[in-house]
C-alpha cells in the first residue's frame, strides 16, 4: 500500500502528460480521419460502379454470368472497405473521457487497491510491476515500475532536461 501512495501521480505531471497524449491523439486522429474519408470515397465509387454495371447488364452489354462475376467482385470489395471503415470508427475515442478516467485512477490508486476484488488487485499489480520479481540468491529484487506509474519521475526528468537545453520529451 505504501508503494501505491508513492507512485500516485502529481497533478502537474498528470496535466503535462495529458496534454502530450491529447496532442499525440489529435495527430493520429487526423490521419485516421483522412483515411476514413478516402475509404468513404472508395465506397461511393464502388456503389456507382455497381449501379453502372446493373445498367450495362440491362442494356445487354454483359451476359448473366459476366454480370454475376463482376457484381460479386464489386460486392466483395465493398464489404472489405465497409469493414475497414468500421474498424476506423471503433478506433475513434473520446480522448477527454479516457484522460479523465486515467487521471482519476492514477490519483486514487491506493483507494482503488483497497476496494478492489482479488482479480482486480492482480491486474493492478500486473500493470504496476509488468516484469516479474527476481531472486538474485540473496534477496527478492523489484523490477521496474510500469510506465504509467513512473509519470512523476519522467516529468521531473523532462523538466530538468528542458532546463539543461535538452529535449523536453521523455
Short mmCIF file of C-alpha atoms in Angstrom, two decimals:
data_model
loop_
_atom_site.label_atom_id
_atom_site.label_comp_id
_atom_site.label_asym_id
_atom_site.label_seq_id
_atom_site.Cartn_x
_atom_site.Cartn_y
_atom_site.Cartn_z
CA UNK A 1 0.00 0.00 0.00
CA UNK A 2 2.92 2.33 0.71
CA UNK A 3 4.20 1.75 -2.84
CA UNK A 4 0.79 2.72 -4.21
CA UNK A 5 0.94 6.04 -2.36
CA UNK A 6 4.45 6.76 -3.64
CA UNK A 7 3.51 6.21 -7.28
CA UNK A 8 0.47 8.50 -7.12
CA UNK A 9 0.77 10.95 -9.98
CA UNK A 10 1.27 14.60 -9.03
CA UNK A 11 -1.28 16.95 -10.62
CA UNK A 12 1.35 18.86 -12.63
CA UNK A 13 2.79 15.62 -14.02
CA UNK A 14 -0.69 14.41 -14.97
CA UNK A 15 -1.50 17.72 -16.68
CA UNK A 16 1.75 17.60 -18.64
CA UNK A 17 1.22 14.04 -19.86
CA UNK A 18 -2.48 14.54 -20.52
CA UNK A 19 -1.60 17.48 -22.77
CA UNK A 20 1.04 15.40 -24.57
CA UNK A 21 -1.30 12.43 -25.00
CA UNK A 22 -4.08 14.67 -26.28
CA UNK A 23 -1.75 16.30 -28.79
CA UNK A 24 -0.48 12.91 -30.00
CA UNK A 25 -4.02 11.54 -30.22
CA UNK A 26 -5.16 14.53 -32.25
CA UNK A 27 -2.31 13.98 -34.72
CA UNK A 28 -3.21 10.30 -35.01
CA UNK A 29 -6.90 11.20 -35.35
CA UNK A 30 -6.11 13.48 -38.32
CA UNK A 31 -4.52 10.52 -40.10
CA UNK A 32 -7.42 8.24 -39.12
CA UNK A 33 -9.96 10.84 -40.29
CA UNK A 34 -8.19 11.32 -43.65
CA UNK A 35 -8.04 7.57 -44.15
CA UNK A 36 -11.75 7.27 -43.30
CA UNK A 37 -12.58 9.93 -45.90
CA UNK A 38 -10.61 8.01 -48.52
CA UNK A 39 -12.47 4.81 -47.66
CA UNK A 40 -15.83 6.63 -47.81
CA UNK A 41 -14.92 7.94 -51.29
CA UNK A 42 -13.92 4.42 -52.36
CA UNK A 43 -17.27 3.08 -51.10
CA UNK A 44 -19.13 5.74 -53.08
CA UNK A 45 -17.18 4.87 -56.25
CA UNK A 46 -17.85 1.15 -55.77
CA UNK A 47 -21.58 1.83 -55.31
CA UNK A 48 -21.55 3.92 -58.51
CA UNK A 49 -19.72 1.16 -60.36
CA UNK A 50 -22.26 -1.39 -59.19
CA UNK A 51 -25.10 0.85 -60.43
CA UNK A 52 -23.32 1.32 -63.79
CA UNK A 53 -22.78 -2.42 -64.03
CA UNK A 54 -26.50 -3.04 -63.47
CA UNK A 55 -27.43 -0.54 -66.17
CA UNK A 56 -24.98 -2.06 -68.66
CA UNK A 57 -26.31 -5.53 -67.89
CA UNK A 58 -29.86 -4.31 -68.52
CA UNK A 59 -28.64 -2.85 -71.83
CA UNK A 60 -27.31 -6.30 -72.76
CA UNK A 61 -23.60 -5.43 -72.62
CA UNK A 62 -22.88 -8.28 -70.18
CA UNK A 63 -24.08 -11.84 -70.10
CA UNK A 64 -25.71 -13.05 -66.89
CA UNK A 65 -22.52 -14.93 -65.94
CA UNK A 66 -20.28 -11.91 -66.60
CA UNK A 67 -22.66 -9.67 -64.66
CA UNK A 68 -22.76 -12.05 -61.69
CA UNK A 69 -18.97 -12.37 -61.62
CA UNK A 70 -18.39 -8.60 -61.82
CA UNK A 71 -21.15 -7.90 -59.30
CA UNK A 72 -19.70 -10.42 -56.82
CA UNK A 73 -16.25 -8.87 -57.23
CA UNK A 74 -17.60 -5.35 -56.57
CA UNK A 75 -19.65 -6.54 -53.58
CA UNK A 76 -16.58 -8.23 -52.09
CA UNK A 77 -14.51 -5.05 -52.50
CA UNK A 78 -17.38 -3.04 -50.99
CA UNK A 79 -17.62 -5.37 -47.98
CA UNK A 80 -13.86 -5.14 -47.36
CA UNK A 81 -13.95 -1.32 -47.50
CA UNK A 82 -17.01 -1.23 -45.25
CA UNK A 83 -15.20 -3.41 -42.74
CA UNK A 84 -12.16 -1.10 -42.80
CA UNK A 85 -14.40 1.90 -42.22
CA UNK A 86 -16.00 0.17 -39.23
CA UNK A 87 -12.56 -0.51 -37.75
CA UNK A 88 -11.66 3.16 -38.15
CA UNK A 89 -14.82 4.20 -36.34
CA UNK A 90 -14.05 1.82 -33.47
CA UNK A 91 -10.58 3.39 -33.19
CA UNK A 92 -12.08 6.83 -32.57
CA UNK A 93 -12.42 7.60 -28.90
CA UNK A 94 -13.35 10.39 -26.57
CA UNK A 95 -9.82 11.27 -25.53
CA UNK A 96 -11.01 13.65 -22.81
CA UNK A 97 -13.03 10.89 -21.14
CA UNK A 98 -10.10 8.47 -21.39
CA UNK A 99 -7.70 11.01 -19.88
CA UNK A 100 -10.15 11.90 -17.13
CA UNK A 101 -10.52 8.23 -16.19
CA UNK A 102 -6.76 7.68 -16.33
CA UNK A 103 -6.11 10.72 -14.16
CA UNK A 104 -8.70 9.65 -11.58
CA UNK A 105 -7.33 6.11 -11.50
CA UNK A 106 -3.69 7.17 -11.10
CA UNK A 107 -4.52 9.78 -8.45
CA UNK A 108 -6.60 7.28 -6.46
CA UNK A 109 -4.60 4.13 -6.98
CA UNK A 110 -4.31 3.31 -3.27
CA UNK A 111 -8.09 3.66 -2.79
CA UNK A 112 -8.76 1.56 -5.89
CA UNK A 113 -6.50 -1.14 -4.43
CA UNK A 114 -8.31 -1.11 -1.08
CA UNK A 115 -11.73 -1.52 -2.69
CA UNK A 116 -10.72 -3.97 -5.40
CA UNK A 117 -11.54 -7.65 -5.51
CA UNK A 118 -8.64 -10.07 -5.78
CA UNK A 119 -8.79 -10.37 -9.59
CA UNK A 120 -8.66 -6.59 -9.98
CA UNK A 121 -5.79 -6.39 -7.48
CA UNK A 122 -3.93 -8.89 -9.64
CA UNK A 123 -4.49 -6.68 -12.71
CA UNK A 124 -3.32 -3.57 -10.84
CA UNK A 125 -0.26 -5.43 -9.62
CA UNK A 126 0.50 -6.70 -13.13
CA UNK A 127 0.30 -3.18 -14.57
CA UNK A 128 2.31 -1.72 -11.69
CA UNK A 129 5.08 -4.31 -11.99
CA UNK A 130 4.82 -5.71 -15.54
CA UNK A 131 8.09 -7.62 -15.18
CA UNK A 132 8.29 -10.43 -12.65
CA UNK A 133 10.16 -10.12 -9.39
CA UNK A 134 13.51 -11.90 -9.36
CA UNK A 135 15.58 -13.58 -6.70
CA UNK A 136 19.32 -13.00 -7.02
CA UNK A 137 20.30 -15.63 -4.44
CA UNK A 138 20.21 -13.16 -1.59
CA UNK A 139 17.03 -11.16 -1.88
CA UNK A 140 13.94 -10.50 -3.96
CA UNK A 141 14.51 -7.72 -6.44
CA UNK A 142 11.69 -5.48 -7.54
CA UNK A 143 11.56 -4.93 -11.27
CA UNK A 144 10.95 -1.61 -12.95
CA UNK A 145 7.56 0.06 -12.49
CA UNK A 146 5.13 0.18 -15.38
CA UNK A 147 5.36 3.37 -17.46
CA UNK A 148 2.10 4.91 -16.22
CA UNK A 149 3.37 4.71 -12.64
CA UNK A 150 6.63 6.47 -13.47
CA UNK A 151 4.98 9.68 -14.72
CA UNK A 152 6.27 11.73 -11.77
CA UNK A 153 9.83 10.53 -12.36
CA UNK A 154 9.59 11.14 -16.12
CA UNK A 155 8.02 14.56 -15.59
CA UNK A 156 10.85 15.63 -13.29
CA UNK A 157 13.41 14.31 -15.77
CA UNK A 158 11.74 16.22 -18.62
CA UNK A 159 11.79 19.44 -16.56
CA UNK A 160 15.47 19.10 -15.73
CA UNK A 161 16.26 18.18 -19.35
CA UNK A 162 14.38 21.26 -20.55
CA UNK A 163 16.39 23.47 -18.20
CA UNK A 164 19.64 21.94 -19.47
CA UNK A 165 18.59 22.69 -23.04
CA UNK A 166 17.76 19.09 -23.92
CA UNK A 167 14.70 17.60 -25.48
CA UNK A 168 11.62 18.20 -23.34
CA UNK A 169 10.01 14.90 -24.36
CA UNK A 170 10.88 11.98 -22.06
#
